[in-house]
Short mmCIF file of C-alpha atoms in Angstrom, two decimals:
data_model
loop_
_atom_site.label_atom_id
_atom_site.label_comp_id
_atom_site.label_asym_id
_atom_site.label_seq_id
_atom_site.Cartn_x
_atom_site.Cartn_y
_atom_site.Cartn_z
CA UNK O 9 6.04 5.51 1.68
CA UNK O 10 4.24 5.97 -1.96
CA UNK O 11 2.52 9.25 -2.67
CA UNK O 12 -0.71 8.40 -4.00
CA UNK O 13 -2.85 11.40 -4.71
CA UNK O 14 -1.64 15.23 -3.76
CA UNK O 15 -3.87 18.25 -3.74
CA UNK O 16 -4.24 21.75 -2.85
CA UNK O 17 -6.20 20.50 0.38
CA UNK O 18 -5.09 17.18 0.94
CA UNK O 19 -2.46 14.15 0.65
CA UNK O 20 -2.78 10.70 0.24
CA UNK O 21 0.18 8.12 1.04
CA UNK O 22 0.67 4.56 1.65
CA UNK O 23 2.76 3.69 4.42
CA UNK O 24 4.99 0.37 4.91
CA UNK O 25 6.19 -0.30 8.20
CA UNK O 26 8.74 -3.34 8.34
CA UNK O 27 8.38 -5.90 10.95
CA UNK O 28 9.47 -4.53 14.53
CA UNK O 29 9.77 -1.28 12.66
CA UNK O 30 8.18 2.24 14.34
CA UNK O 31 7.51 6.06 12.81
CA UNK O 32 8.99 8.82 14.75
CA UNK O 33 6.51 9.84 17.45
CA UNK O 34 5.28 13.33 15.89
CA UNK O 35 2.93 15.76 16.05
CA UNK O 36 1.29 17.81 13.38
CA UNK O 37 0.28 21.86 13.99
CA UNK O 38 -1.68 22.24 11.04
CA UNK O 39 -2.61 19.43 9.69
CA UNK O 40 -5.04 16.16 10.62
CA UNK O 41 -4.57 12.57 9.31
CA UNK O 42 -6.58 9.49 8.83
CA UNK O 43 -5.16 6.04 8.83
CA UNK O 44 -6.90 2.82 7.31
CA UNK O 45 -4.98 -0.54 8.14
CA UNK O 46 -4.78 -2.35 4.76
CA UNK O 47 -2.32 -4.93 5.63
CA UNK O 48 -1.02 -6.44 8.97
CA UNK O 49 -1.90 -5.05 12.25
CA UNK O 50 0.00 -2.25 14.77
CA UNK O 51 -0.15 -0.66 17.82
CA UNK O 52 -1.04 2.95 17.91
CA UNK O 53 -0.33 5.66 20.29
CA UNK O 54 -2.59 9.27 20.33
CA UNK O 55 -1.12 11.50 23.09
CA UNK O 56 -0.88 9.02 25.93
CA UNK O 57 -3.01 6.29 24.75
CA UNK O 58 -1.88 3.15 23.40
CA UNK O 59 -4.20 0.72 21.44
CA UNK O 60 -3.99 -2.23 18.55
CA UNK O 61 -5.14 -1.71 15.50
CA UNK O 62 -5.72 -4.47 12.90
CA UNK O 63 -6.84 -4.42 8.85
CA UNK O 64 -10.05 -2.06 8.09
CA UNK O 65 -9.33 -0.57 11.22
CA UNK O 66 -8.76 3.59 11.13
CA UNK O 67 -7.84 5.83 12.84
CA UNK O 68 -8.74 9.77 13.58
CA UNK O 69 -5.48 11.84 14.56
CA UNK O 70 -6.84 15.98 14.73
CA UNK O 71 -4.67 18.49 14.76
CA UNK O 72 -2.11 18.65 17.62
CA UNK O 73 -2.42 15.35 18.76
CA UNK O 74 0.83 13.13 19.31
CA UNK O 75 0.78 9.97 17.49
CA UNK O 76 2.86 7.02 15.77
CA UNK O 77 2.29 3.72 15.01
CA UNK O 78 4.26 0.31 15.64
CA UNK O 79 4.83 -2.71 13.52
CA UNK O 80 5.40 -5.52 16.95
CA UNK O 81 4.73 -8.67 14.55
CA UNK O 82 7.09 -10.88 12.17
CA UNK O 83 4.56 -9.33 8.37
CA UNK O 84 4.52 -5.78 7.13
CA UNK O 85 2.26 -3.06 8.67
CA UNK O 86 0.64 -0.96 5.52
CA UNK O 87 -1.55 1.66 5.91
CA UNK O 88 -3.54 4.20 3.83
CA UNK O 89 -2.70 7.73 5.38
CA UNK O 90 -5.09 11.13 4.45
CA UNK O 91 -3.63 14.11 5.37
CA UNK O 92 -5.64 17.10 5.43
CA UNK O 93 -4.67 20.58 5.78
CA UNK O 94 -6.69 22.83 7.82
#
């Protein structure tokens, strides 16, 4: 990932996930994050949902909710990720 912006509030980061290529499966206590698909498309998972995501697509993950995304396709997954601290 690339740090793009840091603040007392929030974080901003741009994510590369390599083809076939998955992020842990996490989950964040104090903290929520949004996602905007800038490049490729991925399949994301909040708690026990599942769903495909593809560019200028985002996604909403509040606090406490499980989540990671999923590169399944042969071109780069990148994403714009916001974390904010609540």
């Amino acid at each position: 990932w690339e740090t793009i912006d840091v603040t007392d509030n929030y974080v901003v980061k741009k994510i590369t996930v390599l083809p076939q290529g998955k992020l842990s499966l996490q989950k964040h206590h104090y903290r929520s994050e949004h996602w905007v698909i800038t490049e490729g498309e991925g399949l994301v998972t909040l708690d026990k949902t599942t769903k495909k995501y593809c560019v200028n697509e985002h996604i909403f993950i509040p606090v406490g909710t499980v989540h990671r995304i999923e590169n399944t396709v042969s071109t780069p997954l990148v994403f714009i990720d916001k974390q904010a601290k609540c």
